[in-house]
GROMACS .gro file of C-alpha atoms in nm:
model
  209
    1MET     CA    1  -0.020   0.000   0.024
    2GLY     CA    2   0.108   0.323  -0.051
    3ASP     CA    3   0.143   0.620   0.199
    4CYS     CA    4  -0.159   0.814   0.284
    5PHE     CA    5  -0.146   1.162   0.236
    6PHE     CA    6  -0.438   1.414   0.371
    7ARG     CA    7  -0.459   1.782   0.246
    8PRO     CA    8  -0.368   2.045   0.531
    9TYR     CA    9  -0.708   2.087   0.740
   10PHE     CA   10  -0.703   2.414   1.001
   11LEU     CA   11  -0.866   2.277   1.331
   12GLN     CA   12  -0.849   2.576   1.494
   13ALA     CA   13  -0.804   2.957   1.355
   14PRO     CA   14  -0.860   3.309   1.497
   15GLY     CA   15  -1.100   3.523   1.389
   16ASP     CA   16  -1.060   3.913   1.308
   17MET     CA   17  -0.821   4.100   1.599
   18VAL     CA   18  -0.744   4.395   1.757
   19ALA     CA   19  -0.432   4.468   1.925
   20HIS     CA   20  -0.270   4.762   2.113
   21GLU     CA   21   0.040   4.948   2.038
   22GLY     CA   22   0.320   4.823   2.225
   23ARG     CA   23   0.194   4.540   2.369
   24LEU     CA   24   0.187   4.174   2.257
   25CYS     CA   25  -0.019   4.022   2.030
   26ARG     CA   26  -0.046   3.615   1.975
   27LEU     CA   27  -0.214   3.457   1.690
   28ASP     CA   28  -0.231   3.084   1.752
   29CYS     CA   29  -0.399   2.800   1.495
   30LYS     CA   30  -0.419   2.420   1.460
   31VAL     CA   31  -0.354   2.208   1.182
   32SER     CA   32  -0.412   1.860   1.060
   33GLY     CA   33  -0.254   1.687   0.759
   34LEU     CA   34  -0.054   1.406   0.615
   35PRO     CA   35   0.277   1.462   0.623
   36THR     CA   36   0.287   1.742   0.866
   37PRO     CA   37   0.209   2.074   0.720
   38GLU     CA   38   0.407   2.354   0.698
   39LEU     CA   39   0.278   2.690   0.766
   40SER     CA   40   0.405   3.015   0.658
   41TRP     CA   41   0.229   3.382   0.728
   42LEU     CA   42   0.196   3.670   0.514
   43LEU     CA   43   0.092   4.041   0.598
   44ASP     CA   44  -0.087   4.199   0.279
   45GLY     CA   45   0.039   3.968   0.069
   46LYS     CA   46   0.405   4.005   0.196
   47PRO     CA   47   0.619   3.684   0.365
   48VAL     CA   48   0.613   3.770   0.752
   49ARG     CA   49   1.021   3.715   0.835
   50ALA     CA   50   1.076   3.636   1.211
   51ASP     CA   51   1.310   3.886   1.342
   52ALA     CA   52   1.308   4.086   1.701
   53SER     CA   53   0.965   4.168   1.709
   54HIS     CA   54   0.815   3.872   1.534
   55ARG     CA   55   0.853   3.486   1.609
   56LEU     CA   56   0.684   3.180   1.459
   57LEU     CA   57   0.662   2.892   1.721
   58ILE     CA   58   0.539   2.532   1.667
   59ARG     CA   59   0.406   2.362   2.027
   60GLU     CA   60   0.394   1.969   2.081
   61ASN     CA   61   0.034   1.998   2.071
   62GLY     CA   62   0.011   2.085   1.698
   63ILE     CA   63  -0.057   2.475   1.753
   64HIS     CA   64   0.156   2.696   1.560
   65SER     CA   65   0.174   3.060   1.706
   66LEU     CA   66   0.258   3.405   1.529
   67ILE     CA   67   0.362   3.611   1.857
   68ILE     CA   68   0.434   4.001   1.767
   69ASP     CA   69   0.594   4.185   2.068
   70PRO     CA   70   0.565   4.478   2.068
   71VAL     CA   71   0.276   4.546   1.823
   72SER     CA   72   0.355   4.835   1.601
   73GLN     CA   73   0.155   5.022   1.352
   74ASN     CA   74   0.330   4.851   1.063
   75ASP     CA   75   0.207   4.511   1.218
   76ALA     CA   76  -0.192   4.625   1.100
   77GLY     CA   77  -0.346   4.454   0.812
   78THR     CA   78  -0.476   4.133   0.657
   79TYR     CA   79  -0.295   3.820   0.742
   80THR     CA   80  -0.286   3.499   0.594
   81CYS     CA   81  -0.185   3.142   0.693
   82ILE     CA   82  -0.120   2.912   0.489
   83ALA     CA   83  -0.038   2.538   0.566
   84THR     CA   84   0.138   2.322   0.305
   85ASN     CA   85   0.239   1.969   0.231
   86LYS     CA   86   0.210   1.697  -0.016
   87ALA     CA   87  -0.187   1.623  -0.055
   88GLY     CA   88  -0.192   2.015  -0.084
   89GLN     CA   89  -0.240   2.344   0.085
   90ASN     CA   90  -0.503   2.517   0.299
   91ALA     CA   91  -0.512   2.842   0.436
   92PHE     CA   92  -0.696   3.122   0.616
   93ASN     CA   93  -0.699   3.517   0.654
   94LEU     CA   94  -0.773   3.780   0.926
   95ASP     CA   95  -0.770   4.143   0.977
   96LEU     CA   96  -0.564   4.275   1.255
   97ASN     CA   97  -0.612   4.609   1.354
   98VAL     CA   98  -0.396   4.797   1.602
   99VAL     CA   99  -0.530   5.083   1.845
  100ALA     CA  100  -0.249   5.367   1.883
  101LYS     CA  101  -0.076   5.415   2.201
  102GLU     CA  102  -0.169   5.710   2.380
  103VAL     CA  103   0.103   5.995   2.283
  104MET     CA  104   0.193   6.142   2.615
  105GLN     CA  105   0.333   6.511   2.613
  106ILE     CA  106   0.486   6.665   2.941
  107PRO     CA  107   0.265   7.017   2.989
  108MET     CA  108   0.387   7.348   2.831
  109PHE     CA  109   0.262   7.678   2.909
  110LEU     CA  110   0.202   7.810   2.571
  111GLU     CA  111   0.073   8.149   2.775
  112LYS     CA  112   0.252   8.181   3.118
  113LEU     CA  113   0.103   8.422   3.388
  114LEU     CA  114   0.183   8.794   3.397
  115ASN     CA  115   0.297   8.997   3.687
  116SER     CA  116  -0.028   9.208   3.762
  117GLY     CA  117  -0.142   9.511   4.013
  118VAL     CA  118  -0.490   9.635   4.080
  119PRO     CA  119  -0.638   9.850   4.316
  120GLU     CA  120  -0.803   9.716   4.642
  121GLY     CA  121  -1.155   9.579   4.584
  122HIS     CA  122  -1.122   9.564   4.219
  123PRO     CA  123  -1.128   9.215   4.071
  124VAL     CA  124  -0.846   9.055   3.890
  125ARG     CA  125  -0.753   8.742   3.661
  126LEU     CA  126  -0.449   8.518   3.652
  127GLU     CA  127  -0.456   8.343   3.356
  128GLY     CA  128  -0.261   8.138   3.184
  129ARG     CA  129  -0.258   7.850   2.945
  130VAL     CA  130  -0.136   7.491   2.897
  131VAL     CA  131  -0.124   7.212   2.663
  132GLY     CA  132  -0.054   6.804   2.740
  133MET     CA  133  -0.151   6.445   2.652
  134PRO     CA  134  -0.322   6.356   2.857
  135PRO     CA  135  -0.477   6.685   2.952
  136PRO     CA  136  -0.327   6.806   3.260
  137VAL     CA  137  -0.514   6.898   3.640
  138PHE     CA  138  -0.412   7.238   3.746
  139TYR     CA  139  -0.318   7.331   4.129
  140TRP     CA  140  -0.289   7.657   4.262
  141LYS     CA  141  -0.066   7.828   4.499
  142LYS     CA  142  -0.021   8.153   4.693
  143ASP     CA  143   0.316   8.226   4.854
  144ASN     CA  144   0.373   7.827   4.846
  145GLU     CA  145   0.091   7.785   5.026
  146THR     CA  146  -0.198   7.545   4.832
  147ILE     CA  147  -0.517   7.759   4.773
  148VAL     CA  148  -0.785   7.634   4.898
  149PHE     CA  149  -1.145   7.736   4.701
  150SER     CA  150  -1.403   7.826   4.977
  151ASP     CA  151  -1.783   7.824   4.919
  152ASP     CA  152  -1.818   8.202   4.922
  153GLN     CA  153  -1.661   8.190   4.534
  154ARG     CA  154  -1.435   8.521   4.641
  155ILE     CA  155  -1.172   8.315   4.465
  156SER     CA  156  -1.227   8.092   4.221
  157MET     CA  157  -1.080   7.884   3.932
  158HIS     CA  158  -1.164   7.873   3.575
  159GLN     CA  159  -1.067   7.652   3.285
  160ASP     CA  160  -1.182   7.505   2.927
  161MET     CA  161  -1.090   7.280   2.682
  162THR     CA  162  -0.805   7.499   2.503
  163GLY     CA  163  -0.596   7.464   2.813
  164TYR     CA  164  -0.668   7.850   2.888
  165VAL     CA  165  -0.707   7.827   3.313
  166CYS     CA  166  -0.766   8.152   3.515
  167LEU     CA  167  -0.776   8.239   3.883
  168LEU     CA  168  -1.006   8.470   3.957
  169ILE     CA  169  -1.014   8.724   4.265
  170GLN     CA  170  -1.302   8.927   4.310
  171PRO     CA  171  -1.308   9.125   4.524
  172THR     CA  172  -0.931   9.184   4.566
  173LYS     CA  173  -0.818   9.238   4.957
  174LYS     CA  174  -0.476   9.354   5.045
  175ASP     CA  175  -0.353   9.011   5.202
  176ASP     CA  176  -0.426   8.835   4.844
  177ALA     CA  177  -0.074   9.039   4.742
  178GLY     CA  178   0.130   8.814   4.679
  179TRP     CA  179   0.332   8.524   4.430
  180TYR     CA  180   0.072   8.306   4.296
  181THR     CA  181   0.212   7.994   4.130
  182LEU     CA  182   0.023   7.783   3.838
  183SER     CA  183   0.131   7.416   3.815
  184ALA     CA  184   0.025   7.156   3.545
  185LYS     CA  185   0.061   6.821   3.659
  186ASN     CA  186  -0.009   6.482   3.415
  187GLU     CA  187   0.148   6.135   3.399
  188ALA     CA  188   0.438   6.280   3.172
  189GLY     CA  189   0.535   6.532   3.392
  190ILE     CA  190   0.446   6.919   3.579
  191VAL     CA  191   0.553   7.247   3.506
  192SER     CA  192   0.467   7.548   3.736
  193CYS     CA  193   0.457   7.896   3.657
  194THR     CA  194   0.487   8.198   3.903
  195ALA     CA  195   0.382   8.567   3.887
  196ARG     CA  196   0.333   8.899   4.121
  197LEU     CA  197   0.009   9.014   4.227
  198ASP     CA  198   0.011   9.367   4.365
  199ILE     CA  199  -0.301   9.519   4.556
  200TYR     CA  200  -0.259   9.916   4.578
  201GLY     CA  201  -0.456  10.085   4.853
  202ARG     CA  202  -0.714  10.278   4.761
  203TYR     CA  203  -0.556  10.610   4.885
  204SER     CA  204  -0.219  10.577   4.697
  205TYR     CA  205  -0.400  10.456   4.377
  206TYR     CA  206  -0.551  10.786   4.337
  207MET     CA  207  -0.281  10.975   4.434
  208ILE     CA  208  -0.082  10.786   4.138
  209GLU     CA  209  -0.406  10.852   3.902
   0.00000   0.00000   0.00000
C-alpha cells in the first residue's frame, strides 16, 4: 500500500483581532494533515519574517503561533496563514487592527502668568494657557501655600478645553498680594509658573491717578 496523504485542514484558526500598540499579540492556529504541514504567514501578501519582534513557534500539541511583541502600527493589515504539504494546501485570513498608543506630552505653557497689580476691591484675573497629553490637572499656590477654594467663590478657578486656566479674585483684598504659582501635572510630568500680584491701597491708587 502507498502512503496516505491528507490535505492540510485547520482545526483552529483565529478571527479578526484588535491589538494595542506597544503590547504583545499572539495569533494561534492548529492544523492537521499528512505529512505534517508546513506553515507560512503573509501580511498584506508579503512574507512575515522572524525577527526581534516577530516569532514563529510550534508547540508539541500542534499549535502554531505568530507572536508579535511589541506590536507597531506597521503590523496592522490582513494576515494570511498558509499550510502546505504533499497533498495540497489550505489557508485562512484575518484582519489585525492596531490601536495607537496614547501619545504622552509633558505639560507646556503656551501663555504664562503675568505680573499684575490692581486697586483693592477691584477684580483680577491671573491667566495662563497650558497644553499636555493627557490633559493636565491644575493646582494653584499663593506664597507656596496651596489655595483652598471656599464656598463664597471670592477666589475661584476657571478653565476650558483649550488649556486656558484662570484664577479669578473678586473683590480683591490687601492680603491677596503675593506670589502666585500655577502648576500643571499629568502622567508625563509637571510644570509651574509664578507671577506677582500687587494690591494697591485706595489712597495710594488715587494719588497715582
